[in-house]
Amino acid sequence: MVQRNIKSEIDSKLHDPILRSNLERFSEQYPIARAKAYANVDSIEDLRDDLRDMKRYSVAHIEKLADEFQASLEKRGAKVFRAKDGDELKEQLMAICRENNVHNIVKSKSMATEEIRLNDYLEEKGLHVKETDLGEWMLSVAGQHPSHMVMPAIHLNRKQCAKFFSDELKEDIPSDIPFMVQTARKVMRKEFLKADMGISGANFGIAENGAIGLVTNEGNARIVTTLPPVHVIIIGYEKLIPKVSDASKIMRLLPRNGTGQRMVSYLTLVDGPTPIIHEKNGKLIEENKKVYAILLDNGRLKAAHDPVMKEVYQCVRCASCLNVCPIWSTVGGNVYGHIYSGGIGAILTGLLNGMDEFAQFSDLCIGCRRCTTVCPGKINIPDLIQELRNRRVAQKGLSTPEKIIFRRIMTNRKIFHSLLRAASLGQKPVKSGKFIRNLPLFFAKMTEGRSLPAIADKPFRDRAEELFKKNPTNPKMRVAFFSGCNLDFVFPETGESVVKVLQDIGAEVVYPQKQNCCGKPVVGAGDLDTARKLAKQNIKAMEETNADYIVAACPTCAETLKQTYKELFASDPVWLKRAEAMSKKVVEFTVFVEKAYAKENRLKDVQGMKKITYHDSCHMKRSLGIYKEPRELLNSAAGYKFVEMHGADQCCGMAGSFGMKYADLSKQLLNRKIDNIKQSGADTVAVACPACMMQIGGGLDKNAPEIKVKHIADILAENLK
Amino acid sequence: MKKICHEWQKYLDKGFIDKKYWESFKENAQAASVELKEIKSYDEALPIIEALIDEVNAQKLAGVGQDDSKAIMNIYHELGKKHQIYTDKFAITENAPILDIGISTAEFGVGETGSICVDNYSYEARLVSMLPPINIVFMNKNNIVDTMTEAFEILEQVFDKGYTGFVTGPSRTSDIERVLTLGVHGPSRLILFAVDE
Ligand code: SF4
């Protein structure tokens, strides 16, 4: 495996203006096209559920379906092989080529064959192989890889395409799109007419009758499966479905999600050998063509039996997860694996091409979860990536600095916190080097275009006692405040606001001093043992308070306490019980306050002088599903007028250590966010997440210092006496 | 002509088709660049085809589906008086690369998407619908189902082996700068006669 330099690859993509403008234009258009395509469907959710359920059934019965598919095809006169990996498939295919005296092959898009680099192999063997999908053809001429599963050449412009045409055809082809397309038609038509074998993939294979479905707009798959006398189907196990009627479950979603079409131009269904009329011994005869199918395993069957990873079988390769991915739409698909890109690409690469390859770019998923809102198969892409990372750590271990920081420092709260305090004084060994980069607060390096906040002089934990003197005398409830590292050490004033707001709704607030980092950064790095230690510390600390509620004003902490701890202790019944008991008490700050305000009739539509907008944190909106409550609260904040910004729920680019490691890329996402904030005309942008506050605050500071970023707690506290 | 099913109508009539789906079929088909011609009877197609032949200066035509429909056979017969039209499968094959217009048939339409279901078990049906730059298709206007779900429920009953599928407008690509361009491999024009039989 080649050791790649992903950072420099990303850098070159960030400086590719053609790529950038193509992707930007597309990601603006895509959501609109998708919505329009779904406009005549009753419930997208029902369709997604149907697809997911059907695919779940399929993977649970994969061997049975494979046997049935094979038997169906054999009964109809096709030959079926199974290949455990690329090498075996190549041998089987070569045997078929020899048997049928094949020289010229036309192919219609098949990702499985790209996964095993089939074309290179066939060409080495002296065969003439042509891709017939226009985009794939151009890329094969250019020696490039597809950057998208559905729009392989989206990173190119017409001039570049014209150059590939000219090089291949050895004549000057002008960069006129219709002319190029007509040229391609003529060139490819010749290939079709002389081909003696057609190779196709399959979008689905139906077990009950052995038919395959091929989805194209160009229609090349129809010609590939019609003209040549031999047809070879190369199909991965994940494409098998039980019945003919199940195909509609794919087809109602795939085109709408993939390209924003209600249907593609051609959905071709081929089942077994079909007639062909061709010349034999000088005269035209009609006979059945030869059909072969090769079922490719290459890691798929192992995935099918993996309780977590079997979810990848729900993928129909629509690529919509890329279309909405902030990273893909900034740098394109070529920075991922050689064929499968985006988040799902990372997973597929890990399962099918190997974990070493996966590990090189797996951290390009920032966990924003946008993909999970569109994926037709309802795959939890970021969770599967996290699972693979965890396994990698379990297998290969952590890097040394991570090991020291997570295991020795973070689990020892006293050392950890005294180091953080030392950081506030700018003490050398702490501020430089690896320590700070791996901290849960990513405030180390100052980067161009974004200033990062420093550690506060006096952390929240040292201010707490003073604040609690103002606890109500007749409290309605007892609330334990879980600050998380950011509100404790970076934004203690916001922590103070939280307390004020809670006290105002009648809460007696307590702050368990023994609380530690929630553990999210450690979970993210895959060190689950350390995460469990932190979880135990926090559960103990919270139990000791005997509070009615545990409130966190950081969505990441809230999610970790409420959800992740239970997962961490899934096989430890004693701690699971304690985690569950705590989980019931955990409430995110805005949800807690909104409910109280609603009860007290304090929610109203206020039209103040200062315009305020709201940025949805990825975790808040898509993990916790909270987006209404913050808006309700802002709507009723005295002195403010609430306005929505464009792309309110797009990631600000912080996303944990990602923002540090890929600072330039993170900055691009931040710039997009800042532009949207500016365009909203707001003077203040509200957030409910301290990490977003850090990132956006840093961006505003450099680019639009007149706009302020505030945590909702600060806004609510402003209006309290 | 070889088909995956010779009794499509019998299955369509099991409560799948309804006139009320026509409007959405029309809207979706047109959105997918289908040139839709609503006609009362097959003879009405003749002058339209004649005009098209003039317009594109077509020299060679080919058509399938005459053995299942007297009306279509009649059209081919009439066209054959003035033009070169191949209807024999071997003749179609021989001339396939140089055809200007191919004429074929569809079994039913899908309201939700504007797609037509084509039974292309026969080799010649695939040739005439894919190779020439223009594909003319005849379909019974009353044979429209609601969504792809119903469409596949029908296929579930009739599709045992062979070659079928759905066509939704002409062949298209957006692979260069996402600019929509028609006719990359298959026809650049799909003209659909919806005959109100
Ligand atoms: S993971 Fe989901 S969204 Fe991504 S390609 Fe697969 S089906 Fe489409």
Short mmCIF file of C-alpha atoms in Angstrom, two decimals, chain A residues 402 404-424 427 430 434-443 455 459 461 482-490 511 513-522 530 534 537-538 557:
data_model
loop_
_atom_site.label_atom_id
_atom_site.label_comp_id
_atom_site.label_asym_id
_atom_site.label_seq_id
_atom_site.Cartn_x
_atom_site.Cartn_y
_atom_site.Cartn_z
CA GLU A 402 -2.43 10.07 22.65
CA ILE A 404 -0.09 9.42 27.53
CA ILE A 405 -2.66 12.16 27.33
CA PHE A 406 -5.73 9.97 27.41
CA ARG A 407 -4.61 7.28 29.82
CA ARG A 408 -2.26 9.06 32.17
CA ILE A 409 -3.44 12.63 32.17
CA MET A 410 -7.13 12.81 31.39
CA THR A 411 -8.15 9.98 33.66
CA ASN A 412 -6.35 11.72 36.52
CA ARG A 413 -8.54 14.73 36.87
CA LYS A 414 -6.25 16.59 39.23
CA ILE A 415 -3.25 16.41 36.94
CA PHE A 416 -5.40 17.13 33.93
CA HIS A 417 -6.94 20.22 35.43
CA SER A 418 -3.70 21.55 36.82
CA LEU A 419 -2.21 21.26 33.36
CA LEU A 420 -5.15 23.19 31.96
CA ARG A 421 -4.62 25.88 34.56
CA ALA A 422 -0.97 25.97 33.65
CA ALA A 423 -2.00 26.44 30.03
CA SER A 424 -3.84 29.60 30.97
CA GLN A 427 3.47 27.83 30.39
CA VAL A 430 2.03 22.72 27.96
CA LYS A 434 1.61 17.45 21.20
CA PHE A 435 -0.14 17.77 24.51
CA ILE A 436 -2.43 20.59 23.66
CA ARG A 437 -3.31 19.31 20.23
CA ASN A 438 -4.89 16.24 21.70
CA LEU A 439 -6.78 18.01 24.39
CA PRO A 440 -10.51 18.12 24.29
CA LEU A 441 -10.24 21.86 23.79
CA PHE A 442 -8.66 22.59 20.52
CA PHE A 443 -7.22 25.95 21.19
CA ILE A 455 -7.90 29.37 28.51
CA PRO A 459 -12.10 28.29 35.45
CA ARG A 461 -15.15 25.37 38.88
CA PHE A 482 -22.28 19.33 33.89
CA SER A 483 -20.06 21.98 32.38
CA GLY A 484 -17.75 19.98 30.15
CA CYS A 485 -14.20 21.20 29.58
CA ASN A 486 -15.10 24.10 27.32
CA LEU A 487 -17.48 25.88 29.64
CA ASP A 488 -15.21 25.13 32.53
CA PHE A 489 -11.90 26.32 31.16
CA VAL A 490 -12.59 28.42 28.05
CA TYR A 511 -21.60 21.71 40.60
CA GLN A 513 -16.28 19.26 41.48
CA LYS A 514 -15.25 15.71 40.70
CA GLN A 515 -16.68 15.85 37.21
CA ASN A 516 -14.18 15.29 34.45
CA CYS A 517 -14.10 15.58 30.68
CA CYS A 518 -17.17 13.78 29.28
CA GLY A 519 -14.78 11.64 27.24
CA LYS A 520 -15.99 12.39 23.74
CA PRO A 521 -12.53 13.14 22.30
CA VAL A 522 -11.32 9.86 23.72
CA THR A 530 -10.14 5.27 28.85
CA LEU A 534 -13.96 8.82 32.51
CA GLN A 537 -15.82 9.11 37.27
CA ASN A 538 -18.61 11.25 35.92
CA CYS A 557 -21.47 16.38 26.55
#
